[in-house]
Amino acid sequence: MQESIRNPEFAAKLALAFGELLDGIRPALQRVSMRMVGEGRQAALELRNTQTHEVQHWPLRKMRLVPDQARNDALVIAPGDGEAARLVVRDRDAALAIVQAVPKMPNLGRNARAWPAIIGLGMAAAACLAGILFVLIPHMANRGAAHIPVEAEIEFGQSAYTQFTSAMGARECVDPIGEAAVVRMTARVTQGVDLYVPLDVHVVDHPMINAFALPGGQVVLHSALIEAAHSPEEVAAVLAHEIGHVYHRHSTSAAMRDMATFGVVGLVFGDYLGTSIMGAVANMAISSSHSRDAELAADEFAHHQLEEAGLPPSALGDMFHRMQENGLGQDLGFMQHLSTHPEMADRIAHAEAASTGAVFGGPVLTEAEWQAMRNMCN
Amino acid sequence: MSALKTDFAGEKGDLFALALKTGFLTILTFGLYRFWAKTRLRRWYWSAIRPGGLGLEYLGSAHEKIMGFFVAIIVLALYLSVFNLVGLELVLAAANDTIGLQSFGLAALILVGFPLFFMARYRSRRYLLSRTTWLGVRLGMDAGAWGYAWRACLYWALTILSLGLFWPLKTFQLEKYVTNHSWYGTAQFKQHGNPLMLYGLAVPFLACIGGYVYLAYVAIQLPTTEEATLQDLELMGWLSLGAFCLFPVTLLAGAYFRVASIRAMAGLKELGDGMEFDLNPRTRKLLKIRIFGSLITAISLSFVSSVVIGLIAGVMMLLGYELDINFLFNTPPHIAMLAGTITGLLTYVLWGVFWHAFVTFPSTRHIAETLVIDEPMLLQRIRQRQDQSSGRMGILSEALDVGGAF
């Protein structure tokens, strides 16, 4: 570093200047006179106690500025990083002289050597956080979901249904004949299944082709899905899939997982900004990684139940193709994994090949019931 | 040498600028800069507080804060795994599916979090003191987070079981523990006095708590809603009204107790042999700052969304879009989302900035200006405290701002 201390004017100014020294040993101010000595790398600030004439030399290249002072009425300088001594220069001219002598004095506490440790710890922390979010919380949510009291879950599911539908702007379709058809269809696809909770299947008026399951046995079919289906068997396949989610308590554990995820992310990032951004990102990543397994399990269930009920499992695949054709598959939580899981598409293709599409156990609904179901929301 | 008075040397405008700058940097770095922001703001505040005319200095660095944050995540992971995972399995196994036992077990698991909270609080204070110097000499605190944590749990339990009667005892004992573990250089702080002296200050607060206990006592005597007579219902209404009206009074009485107890205990602290202090913050002044500061912050921030929408509309008009009044009432979704995001981020930054300028700054200034240090001659006997922040790895808790991360 090239210091401009060859300026004789500067040396003259400093020779007359005084500062206050805190030696970092005693809590007392010492009055010192300041003088510049040496040149180049040897350049140093000489501090002489005005009473005891004790002398200290502070090398200019090691000197650090104490930053972020509330009031700029004094220059506060440290002899180096990690040093306790301080020089307080209140005299304006002397302070200016020092600033001119060392124009680029680094701030105290700029420690480049700390970065490898920071990055190492950061990676360890990221691994731990990933462990909490992707392993620990899902595991605990699954364990916890299996032990939540059923009454509490039903209550939670009912309020979730009310909130969801009002948030989506959807209206529940009430029509006795249509509802009877839904009940019959539900009974058909749940043959021989022992569910831990009574099912509550709703049809709502909504233009998006979708269906979903909520905690506590709440299953919701959108009117658009029923309209898009070419046969009641296709609706039955979707219904069976959603009941699979209920059977496995997926929504319950997902709700617990979401709450815990937001809790942990909120705790870790601790503020509004971090929580909102990181919460959304983490949740998206976790949901997609876990929903894949959940969707597979629900498909498995649907497959089995459809066979049990004498209905063609290929209807599940038909419904999926229907959505793809309409270009509406992208919004679906249901069967979303098909795009990312080629083996599932294969499985459905196999099912289609194996199945003739015939309804062995008799149609799931009569023509009249099917029409009633289609017109429920009109 | 007479007593040392304390100046507060700093302007609201400068602090506002610093908070604004660091706030925006925090947003631009996705939150990473907040460790630097916190460090810089602390340096600013510390240097503004000038007992005897010479400012404190905050020695903490952003590096140790970010490392403390990472360590805290690792500790959290360990805590969650060990206590929650193992605990949950144990509870599920032991409870044999009895719901009562299960909820009892889960409550016990949550209770395990309390000692950790108190430890974090002690560590955070220890960190702050170890990073503070005055006249070039460090403050510091002895290790003792476990001791603090179990005492805090004990006194809190006593306070809750006694329906608040032991609150002043808790306040005094915890403050005494912390004070007696604190040092300035080679001189140790000592807390004199006894818990009884705080009871006089707590009378209004304890009376309010007593009022709530009485209301609750009357309420549980009432019959259930089905069997209630008209008179019972009327009484219920009065009880609710009483509870509602008592609430702000309780808050005021609580605030008074807090400030007055700090004042009383500060007057009975001793440093080394004979140095004494006076700290005279006024409850009324602090409350006024708090209330008006919150109002100014809230009112200022309420304009953010309109300003953002206005700016976006202005930019779009400059770009040649034709906008009519419908734009405001029927904003296209992507514009609304953009406006929402900008409003959210701006609100986050400006909330911090306004809060610093109108609440933290005036409160700190008021408290600092009331600090007086008696017998400063005795400073001559004090020497630098041994630096415990470097060298030994065992003092991770002091070197890293673990407690402060949360």
XYZ file of C-alpha atoms in Angstrom, chain B residues 150-354:
205
model
C -33.737 -23.993 35.788
C -34.212 -20.965 38.014
C -36.374 -19.299 35.383
C -38.489 -22.451 35.036
C -38.831 -22.759 38.806
C -39.797 -19.116 39.378
C -42.198 -19.118 36.445
C -43.857 -22.261 37.793
C -44.138 -20.636 41.239
C -45.566 -17.501 39.663
C -48.198 -19.397 37.715
C -49.141 -21.672 40.625
C -49.437 -18.691 42.964
C -51.620 -16.860 40.408
C -49.042 -14.099 40.014
C -48.217 -13.540 43.653
C -44.569 -14.521 43.148
C -44.121 -12.376 40.034
C -41.954 -9.729 41.781
C -39.924 -12.510 43.410
C -39.273 -14.004 39.974
C -38.315 -10.622 38.524
C -35.878 -9.904 41.318
C -34.250 -13.310 41.536
C -33.662 -13.634 37.785
C -32.269 -10.106 37.520
C -30.046 -10.788 40.530
C -28.732 -13.972 38.934
C -27.891 -12.181 35.702
C -26.368 -9.155 37.452
C -24.190 -11.221 39.762
C -22.806 -13.064 36.746
C -21.905 -9.835 34.928
C -18.546 -8.109 34.808
C -17.015 -4.874 33.613
C -13.365 -5.673 33.057
C -12.049 -7.208 36.261
C -14.898 -5.785 38.358
C -17.981 -7.834 39.119
C -21.505 -6.478 39.362
C -23.552 -7.146 42.470
C -27.284 -6.818 42.965
C -28.296 -5.568 46.408
C -31.774 -5.356 47.863
C -34.404 -8.029 48.208
C -37.557 -9.198 46.420
C -39.827 -7.521 48.978
C -38.833 -4.061 47.758
C -40.500 -4.806 44.415
C -43.863 -5.683 45.970
C -44.809 -2.064 46.523
C -44.251 -1.350 42.826
C -46.268 -4.414 41.839
C -49.411 -3.523 43.805
C -51.404 -2.187 40.810
C -50.334 -5.105 38.617
C -51.068 -7.725 41.266
C -54.421 -6.051 41.948
C -55.317 -6.412 38.260
C -54.345 -10.085 38.271
C -56.363 -10.493 41.464
C -59.291 -8.897 39.649
C -59.032 -11.467 36.867
C -58.803 -14.306 39.377
C -61.943 -13.000 41.089
C -63.821 -12.680 37.776
C -62.829 -16.220 36.843
C -63.901 -17.457 40.283
C -67.348 -15.883 39.927
C -67.673 -17.160 36.366
C -67.053 -20.801 37.243
C -69.722 -20.628 39.948
C -72.342 -19.789 37.334
C -74.563 -22.566 35.975
C -74.068 -23.754 32.385
C -75.795 -21.900 29.565
C -78.746 -24.301 29.391
C -79.713 -23.913 33.035
C -78.852 -20.221 33.316
C -81.553 -17.772 34.386
C -81.842 -14.318 32.880
C -80.041 -12.926 35.910
C -77.144 -15.300 35.434
C -76.812 -14.231 31.832
C -76.850 -10.607 32.850
C -74.139 -11.269 35.412
C -72.152 -13.098 32.730
C -72.392 -10.003 30.539
C -71.071 -7.794 33.342
C -68.232 -10.209 33.991
C -67.171 -10.127 30.335
C -67.355 -6.341 30.302
C -65.235 -6.223 33.462
C -62.624 -8.535 31.981
C -62.545 -6.418 28.827
C -62.133 -3.110 30.659
C -59.529 -4.519 33.031
C -57.271 -5.513 30.139
C -55.724 -2.121 29.240
C -55.378 -1.311 32.947
C -53.459 -4.563 33.444
C -51.167 -3.706 30.555
C -50.459 -0.265 32.010
C -49.859 -1.668 35.485
C -47.578 -4.339 33.992
C -45.584 -1.730 32.054
C -45.278 0.397 35.180
C -44.014 -2.561 37.187
C -41.487 -3.465 34.542
C -39.977 0.012 34.247
C -40.168 0.754 37.961
C -38.538 -2.551 38.892
C -35.669 -1.913 36.463
C -35.256 1.532 38.017
C -35.304 0.195 41.549
C -32.903 -2.649 40.875
C -30.484 -0.466 38.871
C -30.172 1.854 41.878
C -29.044 -1.103 43.990
C -26.424 -2.500 41.654
C -22.802 -2.183 42.618
C -19.756 -2.540 40.411
C -16.534 -3.690 42.042
C -16.236 -2.094 45.476
C -18.450 0.917 45.593
C -19.342 2.082 42.097
C -23.050 2.698 41.914
C -25.591 3.614 39.279
C -28.799 5.497 38.744
C -31.144 4.671 35.927
C -34.372 6.630 35.879
C -36.524 5.807 32.870
C -40.090 7.083 33.213
C -42.962 4.739 32.446
C -45.154 7.529 31.122
C -42.524 8.725 28.692
C -41.763 5.203 27.418
C -45.469 4.441 26.994
C -45.980 7.681 25.116
C -43.089 6.827 22.781
C -44.465 3.365 22.249
C -48.026 4.458 21.523
C -47.193 7.409 19.273
C -44.381 5.498 17.589
C -46.696 2.620 16.738
C -49.328 5.040 15.465
C -46.872 6.930 13.257
C -45.497 3.639 11.920
C -48.945 2.220 11.199
C -50.263 5.402 9.590
C -47.167 5.837 7.416
C -47.277 2.244 6.265
C -50.955 2.428 5.383
C -50.010 4.590 2.414
C -47.547 2.111 0.951
C -49.987 0.135 -1.187
C -51.638 3.233 -2.687
C -48.248 4.717 -3.493
C -47.104 1.462 -5.109
C -50.267 1.179 -7.234
C -49.897 4.850 -8.184
C -46.266 4.366 -9.166
C -47.036 1.288 -11.237
C -49.873 3.110 -12.988
C -47.533 6.052 -13.600
C -44.849 3.841 -15.096
C -47.395 2.105 -17.306
C -48.743 5.436 -18.526
C -45.212 6.564 -19.318
C -44.747 3.373 -21.300
C -47.768 4.317 -23.364
C -50.543 2.195 -21.861
C -53.942 3.835 -21.732
C -55.431 3.471 -18.312
C -58.817 4.449 -17.005
C -60.381 4.349 -13.580
C -61.257 0.690 -14.092
C -57.576 -0.120 -13.697
C -57.855 0.594 -9.976
C -60.963 -1.452 -9.366
C -60.299 -4.274 -11.752
C -56.523 -4.611 -11.742
C -55.180 -7.358 -14.038
C -53.923 -10.289 -11.909
C -50.242 -10.090 -12.837
C -50.149 -6.352 -12.082
C -51.976 -6.974 -8.805
C -49.439 -9.649 -7.898
C -46.523 -7.358 -8.732
C -48.077 -4.580 -6.675
C -48.739 -7.004 -3.827
C -45.149 -8.262 -3.786
C -43.651 -4.772 -3.908
C -46.043 -3.600 -1.202
C -45.139 -6.572 0.984
C -41.395 -6.036 0.674
C -41.638 -2.268 1.126
C -43.849 -2.708 4.163
C -41.305 -5.102 5.642
C -38.408 -2.691 5.162
C -40.271 0.462 6.129
C -41.813 -1.118 9.198
C -38.314 -1.799 10.535
C -37.131 1.675 9.573
C -40.045 3.531 11.157
